[in-house]
Tab-separated table of C-alpha atoms in Angstrom:
chain	number	residue	atom	x	y	z
A	1	MET	CA	33.171	-16.134	-6.664
A	2	THR	CA	29.993	-16.690	-8.661
A	3	THR	CA	27.040	-17.479	-6.555
A	4	ILE	CA	25.109	-20.755	-7.755
A	5	PHE	CA	21.327	-20.369	-7.458
A	6	ALA	CA	18.914	-23.308	-7.401
A	7	HIS	CA	16.596	-22.365	-10.125
A	8	ARG	CA	12.976	-23.074	-8.804
A	9	GLY	CA	14.536	-25.070	-6.111
A	10	PHE	CA	16.269	-28.378	-6.775
A	11	HIS	CA	13.707	-29.879	-9.089
A	12	LEU	CA	15.446	-32.835	-10.742
A	13	THR	CA	14.113	-35.022	-8.131
A	14	GLU	CA	11.289	-33.008	-6.808
A	15	PRO	CA	8.556	-30.893	-8.293
A	16	GLU	CA	9.623	-27.501	-9.139
A	17	ASN	CA	8.791	-24.566	-6.810
A	18	SER	CA	7.643	-27.165	-4.186
A	19	MET	CA	8.534	-27.215	-0.498
A	20	ALA	CA	10.401	-30.527	-1.075
A	21	ALA	CA	12.554	-28.887	-3.896
A	22	PHE	CA	13.436	-26.038	-1.667
A	23	ALA	CA	14.446	-28.407	1.088
A	24	ALA	CA	16.600	-30.346	-1.433
A	25	ALA	CA	18.397	-27.120	-2.619
A	26	ILE	CA	19.383	-26.368	0.975
A	27	LYS	CA	20.371	-29.707	1.684
A	28	MET	CA	22.759	-29.512	-1.418
A	29	LYS	CA	23.757	-26.235	0.100
A	30	ALA	CA	22.594	-24.025	-2.692
A	31	GLU	CA	24.043	-20.426	-2.140
A	32	GLY	CA	20.861	-19.005	-3.598
A	33	ILE	CA	17.340	-19.879	-4.333
A	34	GLU	CA	15.193	-18.582	-6.931
A	35	THR	CA	11.589	-18.528	-7.113
A	36	ASP	CA	8.376	-17.026	-8.477
A	37	VAL	CA	5.575	-15.117	-7.114
A	38	HIS	CA	2.011	-14.828	-8.202
A	39	LEU	CA	-1.300	-13.752	-6.568
A	40	THR	CA	-4.422	-15.892	-5.949
A	41	LYS	CA	-7.925	-14.562	-6.564
A	42	ASP	CA	-8.052	-13.578	-2.889
A	43	GLN	CA	-4.832	-11.803	-2.978
A	44	VAL	CA	-2.543	-14.411	-1.241
A	45	PRO	CA	1.141	-14.562	-2.888
A	46	VAL	CA	1.887	-18.064	-3.782
A	47	ILE	CA	4.893	-19.764	-5.325
A	48	MET	CA	4.411	-20.837	-8.939
A	49	HIS	CA	6.397	-20.052	-12.105
A	50	ASP	CA	3.698	-20.337	-14.818
A	51	GLU	CA	0.594	-18.225	-14.671
A	52	SER	CA	-1.608	-21.400	-15.926
A	53	LEU	CA	-1.781	-24.473	-13.465
A	54	LYS	CA	-1.872	-26.783	-16.454
A	55	ARG	CA	1.817	-27.716	-16.777
A	56	MET	CA	2.400	-28.419	-13.077
A	57	THR	CA	-1.126	-29.707	-11.736
A	58	GLY	CA	-3.145	-30.680	-14.907
A	59	ASP	CA	-5.936	-27.886	-14.187
A	60	PRO	CA	-6.540	-25.598	-16.957
A	61	ARG	CA	-7.195	-22.491	-14.957
A	62	TYR	CA	-4.860	-19.789	-13.865
A	63	VAL	CA	-3.489	-18.892	-10.584
A	64	ASN	CA	-5.438	-15.815	-10.294
A	65	ASP	CA	-8.610	-17.768	-11.102
A	66	LEU	CA	-8.427	-19.661	-7.870
A	67	THR	CA	-8.476	-18.765	-4.121
A	68	LEU	CA	-5.764	-20.166	-1.891
A	69	SER	CA	-8.345	-22.876	-0.525
A	70	GLN	CA	-8.916	-23.999	-4.092
A	71	LEU	CA	-5.123	-24.068	-5.033
A	72	LYS	CA	-4.573	-26.110	-1.952
A	73	GLU	CA	-6.665	-28.957	-3.412
A	74	LEU	CA	-4.240	-29.250	-6.285
A	75	HIS	CA	-1.023	-31.431	-6.224
A	76	LEU	CA	2.266	-30.623	-8.057
A	77	GLU	CA	3.154	-33.179	-10.811
A	78	ASN	CA	0.977	-36.157	-9.186
A	79	SER	CA	2.800	-35.655	-5.971
A	80	SER	CA	1.832	-34.990	-2.477
A	81	GLU	CA	3.243	-31.608	-2.826
A	82	GLN	CA	0.930	-28.451	-2.627
A	83	ILE	CA	1.506	-25.064	-4.073
A	84	PRO	CA	3.324	-23.178	-1.134
A	85	THR	CA	2.456	-19.709	-0.104
A	86	LEU	CA	5.138	-17.108	-0.112
A	87	PHE	CA	4.416	-17.126	4.010
A	88	GLU	CA	5.057	-20.813	4.030
A	89	PHE	CA	8.204	-20.719	1.958
A	90	LEU	CA	9.685	-17.675	3.790
A	91	SER	CA	8.718	-19.207	7.399
A	92	TYR	CA	10.657	-22.316	6.265
A	93	LEU	CA	13.865	-20.247	5.179
A	94	LYS	CA	13.747	-18.465	8.750
A	95	GLU	CA	13.202	-21.987	10.593
A	96	VAL	CA	16.109	-23.529	8.920
A	97	ASP	CA	18.199	-20.335	9.123
A	98	TYR	CA	19.024	-20.350	5.433
A	99	PRO	CA	22.182	-18.491	5.003
A	100	GLY	CA	22.083	-17.869	1.159
A	101	ILE	CA	20.409	-15.341	-1.029
A	102	LEU	CA	16.772	-15.477	-2.053
A	103	ASN	CA	15.623	-14.334	-5.325
A	104	LEU	CA	12.046	-13.550	-5.712
A	105	GLU	CA	10.868	-12.886	-9.316
A	106	ILE	CA	7.491	-10.877	-9.183
A	107	LYS	CA	5.555	-12.374	-12.133
A	108	THR	CA	3.871	-9.339	-13.552
A	109	ASP	CA	5.251	-9.478	-17.084
A	110	LYS	CA	2.071	-11.075	-18.471
A	111	ILE	CA	-0.511	-10.422	-15.612
A	112	HIS	CA	-0.122	-7.072	-13.911
A	113	TYR	CA	-1.463	-8.270	-10.659
A	114	PRO	CA	-2.642	-5.138	-8.598
A	115	GLU	CA	-0.543	-4.237	-5.447
A	116	ILE	CA	1.544	-7.487	-5.741
A	117	GLU	CA	4.562	-5.500	-4.748
A	118	GLU	CA	2.815	-4.103	-1.459
A	119	ILE	CA	1.543	-7.634	-0.501
A	120	THR	CA	4.872	-9.307	-1.143
A	121	LEU	CA	6.626	-6.759	0.747
A	122	LYS	CA	4.145	-7.176	3.727
A	123	VAL	CA	4.532	-10.962	4.002
A	124	ILE	CA	8.370	-10.546	3.901
A	125	GLN	CA	8.216	-8.045	6.773
A	126	GLN	CA	5.773	-10.284	8.550
A	127	VAL	CA	8.115	-13.221	8.562
A	128	ASN	CA	11.168	-11.026	9.103
A	129	VAL	CA	13.194	-13.531	6.978
A	130	ASP	CA	17.105	-13.219	7.803
A	131	CYS	CA	18.399	-13.893	4.350
A	132	ARG	CA	19.277	-11.435	1.815
A	133	VAL	CA	16.534	-10.856	-0.581
A	134	ILE	CA	16.807	-9.680	-4.461
A	135	PHE	CA	13.687	-8.868	-6.262
A	136	SER	CA	13.504	-9.412	-10.147
A	137	SER	CA	11.111	-8.995	-12.835
A	138	PHE	CA	10.924	-8.672	-16.615
A	139	TYR	CA	8.310	-5.890	-15.949
A	140	ALA	CA	9.987	-2.524	-15.391
A	141	PRO	CA	7.091	-0.819	-13.783
A	142	THR	CA	7.305	-3.463	-10.822
A	143	LEU	CA	10.797	-2.615	-10.356
A	144	ILE	CA	10.192	1.087	-10.441
A	145	LYS	CA	7.450	0.767	-7.791
A	146	LEU	CA	9.668	-1.491	-5.506
A	147	HIS	CA	12.365	1.122	-5.865
A	148	SER	CA	9.841	3.961	-4.920
A	149	MET	CA	8.682	1.956	-1.699
A	150	GLY	CA	12.133	1.476	-0.181
A	151	ASN	CA	15.876	0.847	-0.568
A	152	PHE	CA	15.324	-2.748	-1.751
A	153	GLU	CA	17.891	-4.819	-4.205
A	154	CYS	CA	16.275	-5.218	-7.590
A	155	ALA	CA	17.378	-6.784	-10.759
A	156	TYR	CA	15.786	-6.486	-14.240
A	157	LEU	CA	15.351	-9.885	-16.277
A	158	PHE	CA	15.592	-9.813	-19.992
A	159	LYS	CA	16.188	-12.314	-22.655
A	160	PHE	CA	18.162	-10.147	-25.149
A	161	SER	CA	19.918	-6.868	-25.289
A	162	ASP	CA	17.480	-4.373	-23.912
A	163	ARG	CA	17.807	-0.522	-23.703
A	164	GLU	CA	15.310	-0.512	-20.722
A	165	ALA	CA	18.112	-2.292	-18.705
A	166	LEU	CA	20.522	0.460	-18.970
A	167	LYS	CA	17.891	3.216	-18.248
A	168	LEU	CA	17.022	1.294	-15.204
A	169	LEU	CA	20.595	1.034	-14.006
A	170	GLN	CA	21.428	4.636	-14.669
A	171	ALA	CA	18.431	5.593	-12.868
A	172	GLY	CA	19.329	3.436	-9.789
A	173	VAL	CA	16.172	1.488	-9.923
A	174	VAL	CA	18.039	-1.624	-10.215
A	175	GLN	CA	21.464	-2.725	-9.137
A	176	SER	CA	22.107	-5.763	-11.195
A	177	LEU	CA	21.008	-7.451	-14.564
A	178	HIS	CA	19.655	-11.016	-14.987
A	179	PRO	CA	19.856	-11.647	-18.824
A	180	ARG	CA	20.012	-14.864	-20.565
A	181	TYR	CA	23.335	-16.464	-21.343
A	182	HIS	CA	24.698	-14.735	-24.344
A	183	TYR	CA	24.061	-11.282	-23.380
A	184	ALA	CA	25.528	-12.047	-20.007
A	185	LEU	CA	29.020	-12.843	-21.370
A	186	ARG	CA	29.595	-9.206	-22.494
A	187	ASP	CA	31.905	-7.042	-20.635
A	188	GLN	CA	29.791	-5.376	-18.067
A	189	ALA	CA	30.431	-2.764	-15.240
A	190	PHE	CA	27.653	-4.029	-13.023
A	191	PRO	CA	26.595	-7.236	-11.384
A	192	VAL	CA	25.198	-9.872	-13.749
A	193	ARG	CA	23.351	-13.237	-12.941
A	194	ALA	CA	22.782	-15.284	-15.747
A	195	TRP	CA	19.815	-17.855	-16.609
A	196	THR	CA	19.243	-20.696	-17.063
A	197	ILE	CA	22.816	-22.282	-17.157
A	198	ASN	CA	22.691	-25.980	-17.306
A	199	ARG	CA	25.490	-26.950	-19.877
A	200	PRO	CA	28.874	-27.622	-18.674
A	201	LEU	CA	30.616	-25.246	-21.253
A	202	GLN	CA	28.134	-22.446	-20.270
A	203	MET	CA	28.811	-22.856	-16.693
A	204	SER	CA	32.631	-22.774	-17.225
A	205	LYS	CA	32.287	-19.604	-19.378
A	206	CYS	CA	30.123	-17.897	-16.603
A	207	PHE	CA	32.402	-18.721	-14.000
A	208	ALA	CA	35.680	-17.787	-16.043
A	209	LYS	CA	33.851	-14.410	-16.757
A	210	GLY	CA	33.584	-13.924	-13.000
A	211	LEU	CA	29.535	-13.297	-13.145
A	212	ALA	CA	27.881	-12.410	-9.792
A	213	GLY	CA	25.794	-15.469	-10.196
A	214	ILE	CA	24.030	-18.148	-12.256
A	215	PHE	CA	20.598	-19.821	-11.886
A	216	THR	CA	20.915	-23.485	-12.673
A	217	ASP	CA	18.782	-26.771	-12.636
A	218	GLU	CA	22.048	-28.657	-12.220
A	219	LEU	CA	23.326	-27.604	-8.932
A	220	GLU	CA	25.708	-30.623	-8.315
A	221	LEU	CA	27.276	-30.021	-11.800
A	222	ALA	CA	27.736	-26.454	-11.202
A	223	PHE	CA	29.535	-26.804	-7.861
A	224	GLN	CA	31.863	-29.496	-9.489
A	225	ILE	CA	32.668	-27.097	-12.290
A	226	ARG	CA	33.196	-23.902	-10.383
A	227	ASP	CA	35.209	-25.765	-7.625
A	228	ASN	CA	37.467	-27.503	-10.263
A	229	LYS	CA	36.273	-30.892	-9.346
A	230	LYS	CA	35.052	-31.656	-12.919
A	231	VAL	CA	37.251	-30.973	-16.046
A	232	ILE	CA	35.351	-29.742	-19.101
């Protein structure tokens, strides 16, 4: 059965990638949670999608321009929610004994954070989170580095057909692909999880194709369609 991932948590009612969004996703029984990791100026892994803070906080600076204490002064979308650290997020998953899959996108495609892979792994080991973890990235060197560091489950993110994807699969660096919708519908001999699937017809086709997973902002709709509670 296709696994349904909450893309950046459930953020139709809460700020994306906030603790409230993750709590909402778990309450809605999301089978997977997808989120994004950057590094602060003082090398702390935090949860944020964009490199820039502008869209979510109004601050024009970048995540890696600020220390963690400076980031904690900001609020997400004029709410009381702050930018979570990876440690805070993983500790919460462990506290609630989250049974699903965690997809951590390492955001190195635009800013190549030094040692983000090692720092992220250290936090995961520190928390000793119980759920299954998949690492994904648009940046192949990050996946190659993770592969060299241990037997981690990795997935390559890309927008269009990409020769790099097949190279990484053949080399055993990644075990699955995370492409955009149109590429995902091709016949594949490996696990595919598609993003970002919010339209009913797209969902229906992904489920019919038997994809390994989809990343969606529309959790309730995805469950209704997959479980045949809503007719397209």
